[in-house]
PDB file of C-alpha atoms and ligand atoms in Angstrom:
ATOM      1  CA  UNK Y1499       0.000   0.000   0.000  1.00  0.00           C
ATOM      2  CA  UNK Y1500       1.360   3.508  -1.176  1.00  0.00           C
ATOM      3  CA  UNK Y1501       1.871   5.639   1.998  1.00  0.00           C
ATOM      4  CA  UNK Y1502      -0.966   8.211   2.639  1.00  0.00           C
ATOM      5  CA  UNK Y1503      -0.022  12.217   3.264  1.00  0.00           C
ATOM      6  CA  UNK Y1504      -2.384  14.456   4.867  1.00  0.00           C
ATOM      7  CA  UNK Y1505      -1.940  18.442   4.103  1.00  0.00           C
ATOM      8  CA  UNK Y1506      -3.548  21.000   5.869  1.00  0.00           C
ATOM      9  CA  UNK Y1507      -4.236  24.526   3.412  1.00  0.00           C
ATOM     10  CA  UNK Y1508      -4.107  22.170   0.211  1.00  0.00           C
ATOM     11  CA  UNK Y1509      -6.556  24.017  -1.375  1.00  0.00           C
ATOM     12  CA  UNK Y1510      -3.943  26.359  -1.971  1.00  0.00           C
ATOM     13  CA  UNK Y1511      -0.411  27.932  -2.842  1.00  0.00           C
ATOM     14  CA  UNK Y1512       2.590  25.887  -0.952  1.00  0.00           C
ATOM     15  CA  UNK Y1513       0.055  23.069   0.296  1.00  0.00           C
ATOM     16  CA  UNK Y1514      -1.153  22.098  -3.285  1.00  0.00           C
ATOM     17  CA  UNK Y1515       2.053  21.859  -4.694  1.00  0.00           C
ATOM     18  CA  UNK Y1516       2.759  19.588  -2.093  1.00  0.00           C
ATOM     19  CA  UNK Y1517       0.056  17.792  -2.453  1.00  0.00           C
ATOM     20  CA  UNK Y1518       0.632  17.568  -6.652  1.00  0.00           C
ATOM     21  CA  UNK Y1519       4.450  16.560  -5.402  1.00  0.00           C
ATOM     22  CA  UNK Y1520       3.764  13.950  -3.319  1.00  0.00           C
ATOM     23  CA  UNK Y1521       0.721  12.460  -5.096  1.00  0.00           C
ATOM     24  CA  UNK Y1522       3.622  12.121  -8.413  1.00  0.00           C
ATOM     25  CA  UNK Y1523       5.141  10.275  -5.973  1.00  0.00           C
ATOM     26  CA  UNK Y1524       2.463   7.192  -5.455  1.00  0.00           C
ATOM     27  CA  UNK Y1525       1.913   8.993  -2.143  1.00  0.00           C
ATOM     28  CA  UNK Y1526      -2.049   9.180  -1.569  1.00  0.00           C
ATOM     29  CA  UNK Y1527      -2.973  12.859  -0.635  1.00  0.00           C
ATOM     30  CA  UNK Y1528      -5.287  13.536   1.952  1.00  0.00           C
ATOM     31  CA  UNK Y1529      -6.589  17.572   1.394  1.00  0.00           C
ATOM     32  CA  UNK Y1530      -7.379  19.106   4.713  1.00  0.00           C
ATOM     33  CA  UNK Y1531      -9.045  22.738   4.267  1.00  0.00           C
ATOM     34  CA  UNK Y1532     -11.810  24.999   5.010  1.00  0.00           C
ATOM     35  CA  UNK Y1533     -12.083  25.779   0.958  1.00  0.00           C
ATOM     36  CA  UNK Y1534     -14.801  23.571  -0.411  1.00  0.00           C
ATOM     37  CA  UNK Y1535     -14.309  24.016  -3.601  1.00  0.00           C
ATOM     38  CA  UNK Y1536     -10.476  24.794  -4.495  1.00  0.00           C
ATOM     39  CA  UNK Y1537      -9.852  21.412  -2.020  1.00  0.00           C
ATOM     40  CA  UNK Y1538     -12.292  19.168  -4.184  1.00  0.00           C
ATOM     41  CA  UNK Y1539     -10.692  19.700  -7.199  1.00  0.00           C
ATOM     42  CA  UNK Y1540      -6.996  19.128  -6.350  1.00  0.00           C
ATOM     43  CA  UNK Y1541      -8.318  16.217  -4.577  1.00  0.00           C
ATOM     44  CA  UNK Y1542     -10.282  14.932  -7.850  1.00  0.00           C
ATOM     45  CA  UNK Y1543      -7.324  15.751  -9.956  1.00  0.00           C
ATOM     46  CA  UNK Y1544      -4.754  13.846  -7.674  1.00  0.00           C
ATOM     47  CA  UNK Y1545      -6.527  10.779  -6.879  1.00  0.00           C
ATOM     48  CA  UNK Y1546      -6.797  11.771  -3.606  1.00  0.00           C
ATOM     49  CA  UNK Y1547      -9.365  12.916  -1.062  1.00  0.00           C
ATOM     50  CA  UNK Y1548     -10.504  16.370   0.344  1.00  0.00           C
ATOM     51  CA  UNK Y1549     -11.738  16.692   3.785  1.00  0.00           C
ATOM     52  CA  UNK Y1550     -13.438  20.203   4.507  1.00  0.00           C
ATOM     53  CA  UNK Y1551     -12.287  21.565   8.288  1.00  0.00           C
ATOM     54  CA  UNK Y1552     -11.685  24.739   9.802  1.00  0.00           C
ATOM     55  CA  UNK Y1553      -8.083  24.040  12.058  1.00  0.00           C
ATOM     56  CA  UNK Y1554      -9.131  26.642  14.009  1.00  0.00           C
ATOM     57  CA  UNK Y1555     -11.730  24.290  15.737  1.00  0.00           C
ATOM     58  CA  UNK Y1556     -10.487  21.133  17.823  1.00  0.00           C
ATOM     59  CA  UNK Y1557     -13.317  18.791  16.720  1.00  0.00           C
ATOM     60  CA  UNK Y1558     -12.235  19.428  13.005  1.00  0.00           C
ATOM     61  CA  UNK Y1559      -8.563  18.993  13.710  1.00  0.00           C
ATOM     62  CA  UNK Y1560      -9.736  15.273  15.065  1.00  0.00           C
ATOM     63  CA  UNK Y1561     -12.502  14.931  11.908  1.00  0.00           C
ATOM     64  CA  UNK Y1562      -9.034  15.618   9.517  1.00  0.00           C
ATOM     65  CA  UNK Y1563      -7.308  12.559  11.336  1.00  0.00           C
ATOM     66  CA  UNK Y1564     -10.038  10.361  12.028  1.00  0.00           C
ATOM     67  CA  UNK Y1565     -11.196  10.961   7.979  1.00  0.00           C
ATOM     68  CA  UNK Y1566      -8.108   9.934   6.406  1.00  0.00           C
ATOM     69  CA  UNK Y1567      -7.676   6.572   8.583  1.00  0.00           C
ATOM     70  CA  UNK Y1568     -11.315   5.899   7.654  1.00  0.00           C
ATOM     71  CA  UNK Y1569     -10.308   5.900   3.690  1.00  0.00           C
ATOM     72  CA  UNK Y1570      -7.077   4.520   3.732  1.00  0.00           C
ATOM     73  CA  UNK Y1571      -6.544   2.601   7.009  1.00  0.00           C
ATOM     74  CA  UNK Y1572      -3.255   4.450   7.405  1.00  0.00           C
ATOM     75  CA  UNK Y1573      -1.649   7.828   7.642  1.00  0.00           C
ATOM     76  CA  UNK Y1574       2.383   8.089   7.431  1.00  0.00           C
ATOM     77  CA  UNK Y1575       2.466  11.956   6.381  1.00  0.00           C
ATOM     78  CA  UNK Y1576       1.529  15.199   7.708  1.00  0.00           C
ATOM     79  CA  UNK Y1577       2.510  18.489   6.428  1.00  0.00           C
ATOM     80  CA  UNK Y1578       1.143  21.357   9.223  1.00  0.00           C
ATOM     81  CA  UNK Y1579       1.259  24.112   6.399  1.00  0.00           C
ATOM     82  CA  UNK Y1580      -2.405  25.634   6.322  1.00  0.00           C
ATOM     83  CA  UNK Y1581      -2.163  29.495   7.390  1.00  0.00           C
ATOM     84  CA  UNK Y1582      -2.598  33.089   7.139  1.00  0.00           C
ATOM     85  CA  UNK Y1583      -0.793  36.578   7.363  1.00  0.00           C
ATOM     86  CA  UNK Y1584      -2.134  39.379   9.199  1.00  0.00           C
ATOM     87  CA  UNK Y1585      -0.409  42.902   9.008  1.00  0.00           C
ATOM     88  CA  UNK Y1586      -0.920  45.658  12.323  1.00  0.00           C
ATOM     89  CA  UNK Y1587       1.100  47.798  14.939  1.00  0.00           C
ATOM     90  CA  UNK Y1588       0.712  45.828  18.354  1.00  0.00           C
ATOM     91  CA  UNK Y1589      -1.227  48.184  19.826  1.00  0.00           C
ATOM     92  CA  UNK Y1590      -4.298  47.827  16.590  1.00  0.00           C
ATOM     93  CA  UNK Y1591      -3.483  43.670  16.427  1.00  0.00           C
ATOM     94  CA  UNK Y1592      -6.785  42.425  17.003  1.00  0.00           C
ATOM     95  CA  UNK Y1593      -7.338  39.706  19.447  1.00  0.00           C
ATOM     96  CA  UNK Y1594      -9.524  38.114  17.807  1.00  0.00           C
ATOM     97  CA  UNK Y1595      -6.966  37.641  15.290  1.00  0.00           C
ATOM     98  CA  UNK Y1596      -4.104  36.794  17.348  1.00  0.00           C
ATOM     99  CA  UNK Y1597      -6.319  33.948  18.876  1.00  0.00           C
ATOM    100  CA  UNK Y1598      -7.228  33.012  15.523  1.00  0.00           C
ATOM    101  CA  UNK Y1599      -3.445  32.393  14.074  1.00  0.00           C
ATOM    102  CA  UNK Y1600      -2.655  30.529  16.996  1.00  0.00           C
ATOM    103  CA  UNK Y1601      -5.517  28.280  16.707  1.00  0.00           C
ATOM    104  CA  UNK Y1602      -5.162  27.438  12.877  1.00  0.00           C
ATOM    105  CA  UNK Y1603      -1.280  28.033  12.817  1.00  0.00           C
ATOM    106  CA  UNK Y1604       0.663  26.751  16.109  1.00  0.00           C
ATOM    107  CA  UNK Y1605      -2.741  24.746  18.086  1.00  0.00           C
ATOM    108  CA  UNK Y1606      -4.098  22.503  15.121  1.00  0.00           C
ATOM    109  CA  UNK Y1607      -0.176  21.050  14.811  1.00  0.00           C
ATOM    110  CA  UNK Y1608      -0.208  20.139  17.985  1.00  0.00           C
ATOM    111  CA  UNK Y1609      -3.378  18.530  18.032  1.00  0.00           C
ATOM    112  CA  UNK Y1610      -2.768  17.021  14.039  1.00  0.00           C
ATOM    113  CA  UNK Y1611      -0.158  15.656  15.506  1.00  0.00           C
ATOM    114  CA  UNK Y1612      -1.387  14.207  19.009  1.00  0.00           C
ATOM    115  CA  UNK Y1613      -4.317  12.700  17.415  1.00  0.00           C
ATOM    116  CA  UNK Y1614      -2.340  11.312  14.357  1.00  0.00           C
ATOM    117  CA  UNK Y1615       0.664   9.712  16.911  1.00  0.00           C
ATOM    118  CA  UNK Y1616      -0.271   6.240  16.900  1.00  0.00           C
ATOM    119  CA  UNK Y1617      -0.248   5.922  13.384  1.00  0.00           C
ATOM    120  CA  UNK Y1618       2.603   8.037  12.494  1.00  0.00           C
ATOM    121  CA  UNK Y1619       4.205   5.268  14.865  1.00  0.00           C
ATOM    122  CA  UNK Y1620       3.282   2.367  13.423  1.00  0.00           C
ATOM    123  CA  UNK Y1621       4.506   3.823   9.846  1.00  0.00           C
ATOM    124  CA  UNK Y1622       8.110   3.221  10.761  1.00  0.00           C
ATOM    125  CA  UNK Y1623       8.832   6.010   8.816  1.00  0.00           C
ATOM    126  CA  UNK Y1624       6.445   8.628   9.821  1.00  0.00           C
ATOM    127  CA  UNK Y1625       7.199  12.263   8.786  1.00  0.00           C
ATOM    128  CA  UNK Y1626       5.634  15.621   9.882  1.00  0.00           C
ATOM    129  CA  UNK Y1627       6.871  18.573   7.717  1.00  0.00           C
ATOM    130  CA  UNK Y1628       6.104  22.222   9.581  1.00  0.00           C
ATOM    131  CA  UNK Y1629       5.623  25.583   6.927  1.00  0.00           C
ATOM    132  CA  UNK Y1630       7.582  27.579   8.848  1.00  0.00           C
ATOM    133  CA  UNK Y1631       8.655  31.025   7.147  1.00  0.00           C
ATOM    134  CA  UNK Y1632      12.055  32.730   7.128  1.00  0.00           C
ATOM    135  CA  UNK Y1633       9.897  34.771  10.350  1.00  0.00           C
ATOM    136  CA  UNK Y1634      10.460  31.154  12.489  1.00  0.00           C
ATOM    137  CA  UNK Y1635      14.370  32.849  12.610  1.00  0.00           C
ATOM    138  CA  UNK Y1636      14.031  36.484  12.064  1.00  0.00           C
ATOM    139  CA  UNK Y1637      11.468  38.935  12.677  1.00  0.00           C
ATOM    140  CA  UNK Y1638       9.822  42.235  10.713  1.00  0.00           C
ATOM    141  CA  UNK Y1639       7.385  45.027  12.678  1.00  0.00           C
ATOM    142  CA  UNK Y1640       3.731  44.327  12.306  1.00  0.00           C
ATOM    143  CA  UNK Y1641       3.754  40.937  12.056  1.00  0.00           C
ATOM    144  CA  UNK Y1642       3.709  40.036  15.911  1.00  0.00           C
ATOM    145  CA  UNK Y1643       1.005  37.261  15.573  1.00  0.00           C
ATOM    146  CA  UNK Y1644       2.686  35.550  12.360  1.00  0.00           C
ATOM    147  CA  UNK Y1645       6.300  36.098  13.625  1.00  0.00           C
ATOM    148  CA  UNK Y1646       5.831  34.582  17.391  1.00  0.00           C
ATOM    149  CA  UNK Y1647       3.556  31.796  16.250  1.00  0.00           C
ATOM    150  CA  UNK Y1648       6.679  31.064  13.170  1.00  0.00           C
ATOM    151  CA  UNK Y1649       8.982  30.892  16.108  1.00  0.00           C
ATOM    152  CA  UNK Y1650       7.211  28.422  18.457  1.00  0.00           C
ATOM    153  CA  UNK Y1651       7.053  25.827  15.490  1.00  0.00           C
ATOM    154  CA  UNK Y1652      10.759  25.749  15.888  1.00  0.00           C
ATOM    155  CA  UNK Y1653      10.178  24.678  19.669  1.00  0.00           C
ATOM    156  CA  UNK Y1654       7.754  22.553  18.722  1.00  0.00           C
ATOM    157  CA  UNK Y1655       9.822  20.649  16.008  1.00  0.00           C
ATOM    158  CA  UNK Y1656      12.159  20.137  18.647  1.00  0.00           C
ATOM    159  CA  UNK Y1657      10.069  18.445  20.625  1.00  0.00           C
ATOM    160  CA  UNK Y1658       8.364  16.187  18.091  1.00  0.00           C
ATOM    161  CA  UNK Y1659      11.952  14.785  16.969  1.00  0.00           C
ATOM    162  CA  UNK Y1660      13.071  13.810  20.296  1.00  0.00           C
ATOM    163  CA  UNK Y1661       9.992  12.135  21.608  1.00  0.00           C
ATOM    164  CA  UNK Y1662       9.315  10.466  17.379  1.00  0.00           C
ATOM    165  CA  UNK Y1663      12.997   9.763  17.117  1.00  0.00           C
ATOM    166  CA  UNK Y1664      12.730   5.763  18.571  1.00  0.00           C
ATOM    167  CA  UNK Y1665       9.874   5.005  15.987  1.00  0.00           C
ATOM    168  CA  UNK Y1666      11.802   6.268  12.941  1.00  0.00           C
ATOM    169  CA  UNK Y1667       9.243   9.544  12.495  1.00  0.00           C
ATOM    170  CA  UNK Y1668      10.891  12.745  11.816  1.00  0.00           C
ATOM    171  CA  UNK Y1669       9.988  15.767  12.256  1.00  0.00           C
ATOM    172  CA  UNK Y1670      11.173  19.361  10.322  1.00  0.00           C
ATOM    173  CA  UNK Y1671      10.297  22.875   9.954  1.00  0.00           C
ATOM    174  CA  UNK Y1672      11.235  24.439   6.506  1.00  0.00           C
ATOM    175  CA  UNK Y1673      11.578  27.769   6.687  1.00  0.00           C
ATOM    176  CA  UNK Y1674      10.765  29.593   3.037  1.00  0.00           C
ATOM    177  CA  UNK Y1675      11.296  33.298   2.305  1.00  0.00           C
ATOM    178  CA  UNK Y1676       9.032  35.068  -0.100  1.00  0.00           C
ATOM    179  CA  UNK Y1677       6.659  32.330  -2.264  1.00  0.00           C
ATOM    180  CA  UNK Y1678       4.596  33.418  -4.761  1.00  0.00           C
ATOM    181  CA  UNK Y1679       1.185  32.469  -3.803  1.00  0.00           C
ATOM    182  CA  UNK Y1680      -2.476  33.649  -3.001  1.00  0.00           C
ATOM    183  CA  UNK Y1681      -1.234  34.914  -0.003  1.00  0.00           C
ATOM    184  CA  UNK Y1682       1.711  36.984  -0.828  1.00  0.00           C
ATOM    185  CA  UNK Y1683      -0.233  38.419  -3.709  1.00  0.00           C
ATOM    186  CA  UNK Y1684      -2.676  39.772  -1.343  1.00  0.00           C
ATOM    187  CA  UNK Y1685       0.325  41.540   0.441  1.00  0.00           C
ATOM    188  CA  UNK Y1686       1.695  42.917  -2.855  1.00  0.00           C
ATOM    189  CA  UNK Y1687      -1.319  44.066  -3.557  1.00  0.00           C
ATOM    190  CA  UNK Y1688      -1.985  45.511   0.093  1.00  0.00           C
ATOM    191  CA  UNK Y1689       1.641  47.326   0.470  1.00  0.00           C
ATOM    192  CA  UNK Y1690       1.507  48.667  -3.321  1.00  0.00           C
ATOM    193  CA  UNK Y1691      -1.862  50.388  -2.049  1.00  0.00           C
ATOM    194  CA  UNK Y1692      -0.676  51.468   1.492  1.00  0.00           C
ATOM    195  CA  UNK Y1693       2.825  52.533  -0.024  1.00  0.00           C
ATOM    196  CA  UNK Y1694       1.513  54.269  -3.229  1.00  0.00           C
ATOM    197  CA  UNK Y1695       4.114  52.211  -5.421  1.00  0.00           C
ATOM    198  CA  UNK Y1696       3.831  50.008  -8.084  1.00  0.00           C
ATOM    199  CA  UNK Y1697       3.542  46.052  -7.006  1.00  0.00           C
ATOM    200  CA  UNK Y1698       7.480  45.490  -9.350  1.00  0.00           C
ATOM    201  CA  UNK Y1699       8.923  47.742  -6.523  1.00  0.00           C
ATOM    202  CA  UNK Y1700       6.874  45.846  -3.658  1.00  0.00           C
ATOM    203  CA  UNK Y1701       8.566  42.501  -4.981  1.00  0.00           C
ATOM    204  CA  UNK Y1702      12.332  44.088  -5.189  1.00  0.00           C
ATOM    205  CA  UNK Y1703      12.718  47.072  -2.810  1.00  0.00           C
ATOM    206  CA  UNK Y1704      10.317  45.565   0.222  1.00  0.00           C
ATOM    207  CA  UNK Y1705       9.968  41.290   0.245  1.00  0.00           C
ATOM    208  CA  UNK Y1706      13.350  40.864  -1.578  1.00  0.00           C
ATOM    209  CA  UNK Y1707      15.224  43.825   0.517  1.00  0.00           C
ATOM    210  CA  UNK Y1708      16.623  41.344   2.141  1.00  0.00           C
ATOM    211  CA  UNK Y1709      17.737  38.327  -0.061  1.00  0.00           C
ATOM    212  CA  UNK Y1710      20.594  37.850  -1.744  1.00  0.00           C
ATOM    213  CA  UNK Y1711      19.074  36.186  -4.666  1.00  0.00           C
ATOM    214  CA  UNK Y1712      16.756  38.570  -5.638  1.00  0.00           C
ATOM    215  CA  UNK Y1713      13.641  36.467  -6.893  1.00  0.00           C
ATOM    216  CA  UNK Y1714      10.505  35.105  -5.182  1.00  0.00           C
ATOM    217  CA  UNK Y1715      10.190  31.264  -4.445  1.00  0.00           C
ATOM    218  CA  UNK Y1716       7.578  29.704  -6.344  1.00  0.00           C
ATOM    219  CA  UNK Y1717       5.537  27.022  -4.302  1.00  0.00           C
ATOM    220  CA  UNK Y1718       7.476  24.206  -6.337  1.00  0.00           C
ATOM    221  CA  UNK Y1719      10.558  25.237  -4.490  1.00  0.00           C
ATOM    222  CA  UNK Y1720       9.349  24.446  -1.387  1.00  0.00           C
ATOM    223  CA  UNK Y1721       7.252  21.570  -2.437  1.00  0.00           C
ATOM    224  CA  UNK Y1722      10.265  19.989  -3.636  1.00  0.00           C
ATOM    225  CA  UNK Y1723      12.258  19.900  -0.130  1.00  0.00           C
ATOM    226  CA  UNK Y1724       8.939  18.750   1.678  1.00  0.00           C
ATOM    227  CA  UNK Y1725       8.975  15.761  -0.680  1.00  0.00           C
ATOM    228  CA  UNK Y1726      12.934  15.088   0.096  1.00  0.00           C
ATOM    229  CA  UNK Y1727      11.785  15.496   3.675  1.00  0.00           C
ATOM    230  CA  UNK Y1728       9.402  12.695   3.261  1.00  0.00           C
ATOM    231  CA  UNK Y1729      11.779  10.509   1.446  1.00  0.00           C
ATOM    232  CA  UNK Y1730      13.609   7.711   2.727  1.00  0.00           C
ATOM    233  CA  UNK Y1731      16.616   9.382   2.202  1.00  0.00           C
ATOM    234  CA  UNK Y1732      16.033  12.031   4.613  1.00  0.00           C
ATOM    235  CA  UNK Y1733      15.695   9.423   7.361  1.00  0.00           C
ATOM    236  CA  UNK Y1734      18.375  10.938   9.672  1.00  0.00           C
ATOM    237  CA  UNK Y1735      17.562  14.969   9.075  1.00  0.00           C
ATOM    238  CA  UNK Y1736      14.830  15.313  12.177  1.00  0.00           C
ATOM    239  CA  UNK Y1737      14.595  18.163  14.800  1.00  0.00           C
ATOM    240  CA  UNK Y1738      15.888  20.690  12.462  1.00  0.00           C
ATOM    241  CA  UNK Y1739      15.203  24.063  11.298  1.00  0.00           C
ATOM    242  CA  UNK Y1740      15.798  24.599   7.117  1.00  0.00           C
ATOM    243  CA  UNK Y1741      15.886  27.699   5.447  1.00  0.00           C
ATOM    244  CA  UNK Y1742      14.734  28.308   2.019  1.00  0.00           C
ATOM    245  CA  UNK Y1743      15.388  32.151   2.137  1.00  0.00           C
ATOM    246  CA  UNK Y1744      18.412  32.901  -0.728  1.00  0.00           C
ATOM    247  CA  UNK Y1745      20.331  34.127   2.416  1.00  0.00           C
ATOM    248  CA  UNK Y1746      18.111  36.701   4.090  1.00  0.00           C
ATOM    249  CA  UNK Y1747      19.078  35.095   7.404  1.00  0.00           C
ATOM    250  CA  UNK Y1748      22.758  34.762   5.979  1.00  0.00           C
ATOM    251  CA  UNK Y1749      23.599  38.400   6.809  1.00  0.00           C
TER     252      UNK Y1749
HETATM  253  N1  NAD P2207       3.685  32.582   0.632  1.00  0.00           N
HETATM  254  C1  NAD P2207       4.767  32.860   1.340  1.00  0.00           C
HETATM  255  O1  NAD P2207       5.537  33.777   1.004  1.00  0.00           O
HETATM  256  C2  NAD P2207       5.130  32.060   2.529  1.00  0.00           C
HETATM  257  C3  NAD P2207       6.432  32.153   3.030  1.00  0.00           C
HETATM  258  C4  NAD P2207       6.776  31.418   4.156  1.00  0.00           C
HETATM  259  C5  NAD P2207       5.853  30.600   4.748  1.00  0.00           C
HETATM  260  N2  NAD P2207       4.584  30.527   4.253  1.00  0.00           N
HETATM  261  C6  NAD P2207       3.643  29.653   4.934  1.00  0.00           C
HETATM  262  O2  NAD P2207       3.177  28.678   4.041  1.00  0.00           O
HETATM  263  C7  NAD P2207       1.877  28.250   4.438  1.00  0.00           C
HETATM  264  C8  NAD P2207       0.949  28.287   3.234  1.00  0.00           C
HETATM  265  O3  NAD P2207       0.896  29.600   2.744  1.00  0.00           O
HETATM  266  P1  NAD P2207       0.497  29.969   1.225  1.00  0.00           P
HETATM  267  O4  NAD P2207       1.324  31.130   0.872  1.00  0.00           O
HETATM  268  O5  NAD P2207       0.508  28.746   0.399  1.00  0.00           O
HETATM  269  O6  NAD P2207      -0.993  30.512   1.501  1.00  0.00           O
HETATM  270  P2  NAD P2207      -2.366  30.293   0.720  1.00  0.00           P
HETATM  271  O7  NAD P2207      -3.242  31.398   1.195  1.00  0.00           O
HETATM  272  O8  NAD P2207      -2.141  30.142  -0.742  1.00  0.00           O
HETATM  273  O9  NAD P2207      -2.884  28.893   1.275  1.00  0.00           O
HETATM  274  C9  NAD P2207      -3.224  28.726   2.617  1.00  0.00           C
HETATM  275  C10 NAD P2207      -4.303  27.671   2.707  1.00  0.00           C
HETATM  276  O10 NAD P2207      -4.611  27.492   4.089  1.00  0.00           O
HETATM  277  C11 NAD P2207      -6.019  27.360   4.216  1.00  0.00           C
HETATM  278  N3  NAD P2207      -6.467  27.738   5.546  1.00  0.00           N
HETATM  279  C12 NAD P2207      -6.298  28.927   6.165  1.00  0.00           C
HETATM  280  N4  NAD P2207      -6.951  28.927   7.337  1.00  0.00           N
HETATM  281  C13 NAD P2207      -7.540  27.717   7.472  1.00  0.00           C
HETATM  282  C14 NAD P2207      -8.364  27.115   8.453  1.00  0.00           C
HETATM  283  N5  NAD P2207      -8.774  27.783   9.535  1.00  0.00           N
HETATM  284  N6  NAD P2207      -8.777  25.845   8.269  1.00  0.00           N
HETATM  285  C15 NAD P2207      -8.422  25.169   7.159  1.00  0.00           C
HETATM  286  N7  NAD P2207      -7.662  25.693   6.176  1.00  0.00           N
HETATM  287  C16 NAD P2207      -7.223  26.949   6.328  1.00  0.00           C
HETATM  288  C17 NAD P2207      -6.572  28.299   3.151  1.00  0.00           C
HETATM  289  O11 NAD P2207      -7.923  28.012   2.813  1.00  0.00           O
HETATM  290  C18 NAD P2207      -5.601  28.077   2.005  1.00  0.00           C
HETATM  291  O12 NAD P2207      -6.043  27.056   1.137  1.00  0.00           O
HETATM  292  C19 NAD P2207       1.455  29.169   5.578  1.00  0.00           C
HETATM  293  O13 NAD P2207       1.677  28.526   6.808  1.00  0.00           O
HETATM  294  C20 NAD P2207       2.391  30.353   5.427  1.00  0.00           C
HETATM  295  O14 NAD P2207       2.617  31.002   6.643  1.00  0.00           O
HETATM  296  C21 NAD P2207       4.208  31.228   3.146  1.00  0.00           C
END
């Protein structure tokens, strides 16, 4: 039996090419998102299947785990990648939000991967893979929610390696700069508005300030080190932090 991947934020961006990655892999995909309709057809497409849930709600996170051992029996993957940006001066931040991102962002990994343990065990090889973001190592203003929630992945990976370690099941964070996806778009968009400049200088003088390399990741890139991540290759790379971020961190 192929081994079976489930991916939270599928729908979308990062988490469908990693889905479309590992399904071209024989891996069966498992599509965990709140986006009916984007999440159907990736699953249709890839052979795979969608379950709709909103991570920022506990009985969901257990319907994601409890759906993809009903189908396939098994579950030997999980990629903790769903999530959202949101851009405000501490003192404006809304709660609500804050609460929010750490429910869907740092809360529904933890739980993803409490109620997926025994199985992830009995793989032999289980793998989580974490979306970090370059803002797991460094930080930028406004981004207090996103930034501190990045970080505590990187404890969390930690964790996850040393108690996984005796059963074979790793556990990473990658940590991408810039990807171009749904969400960054939005923040083009957003900061070409708010700065009155065109979204070409958004890309170079503000998201790529800072990289060497001076080109956004597309969501192959990172889909591509998820799938080494999974691989049997990677067997000894656990409780580590990788950056994808053309040396923004370097300097
Ligand atoms: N795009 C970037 O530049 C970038 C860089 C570094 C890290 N990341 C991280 O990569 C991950 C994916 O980002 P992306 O750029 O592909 O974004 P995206 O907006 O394209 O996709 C995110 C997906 O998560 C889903 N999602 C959000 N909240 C959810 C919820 N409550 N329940 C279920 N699904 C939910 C959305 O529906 C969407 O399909 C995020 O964790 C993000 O922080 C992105």
């Amino acid at each position: 039996m192929s081994r079976v991947a489930l991916i939270t934020g599928g729908a979308s961006g990062i988490g469908g090419a990693c889905a479309k990655k590992l399904a071209r892999q024989d891996i069966k995909v498992v599509i965990v998102d709140r986006d009916r309709d984007k999440g159907n057809a990736i699953a249709n497409e890839l052979k795979g299947s969608f379950i709709d849930a909103d991570l920022s709600k506990r009985e969901d996170c257990q319907k994601a785990v409890q759906g993809a051992i009903e189908q396939y029996g098994q579950l030997d993957i999980l990629i903790n990648n769903a999530g959202f940006q949101h851009i405000d001066p501490i003192a404006d931040f809304p709660e609500e939000t804050w609460d929010k991102m750490i429910a869907v962002m740092l809360t529904a990994p933890f739980l993803l991967t409490k109620y997926a343990w025994s199985y992830l065990i009995q793989s032999k090889c289980g793998r989580i893979v974490n979306i970090g973001s370059v803002h797991s190592l460094t930080a930028s203003p406004f981004k207090i929610g996103y930034v501190t929630i990045k970080h505590g992945l990187v404890g969390f990976t930690k964790v996850v390696a040393l108690e996984g370690g005796e059963h074979g099941l790793t556990c990473n964070t990658i940590c991408p700069a810039y990807v171009r996806t749904p969400l960054v778009e939005k923040q083009i968009a957003d900061q070409a508005r708010t700065r009155g400049i065109s979204p070409e200088e958004v890309e170079e003088k503000v998201l790529l300030a800072k990289t060497a390399i001076k080109k956004l990741l597309q969501p192959e890139d990172v889909a591509n080190y998820v799938a080494f991540l999974c691989s049997g290759e990677a067997w000894a790379i656990t409780g580590s932090v990788q950056a994808i971020d053309m040396a923004w961190t370097a300097s």
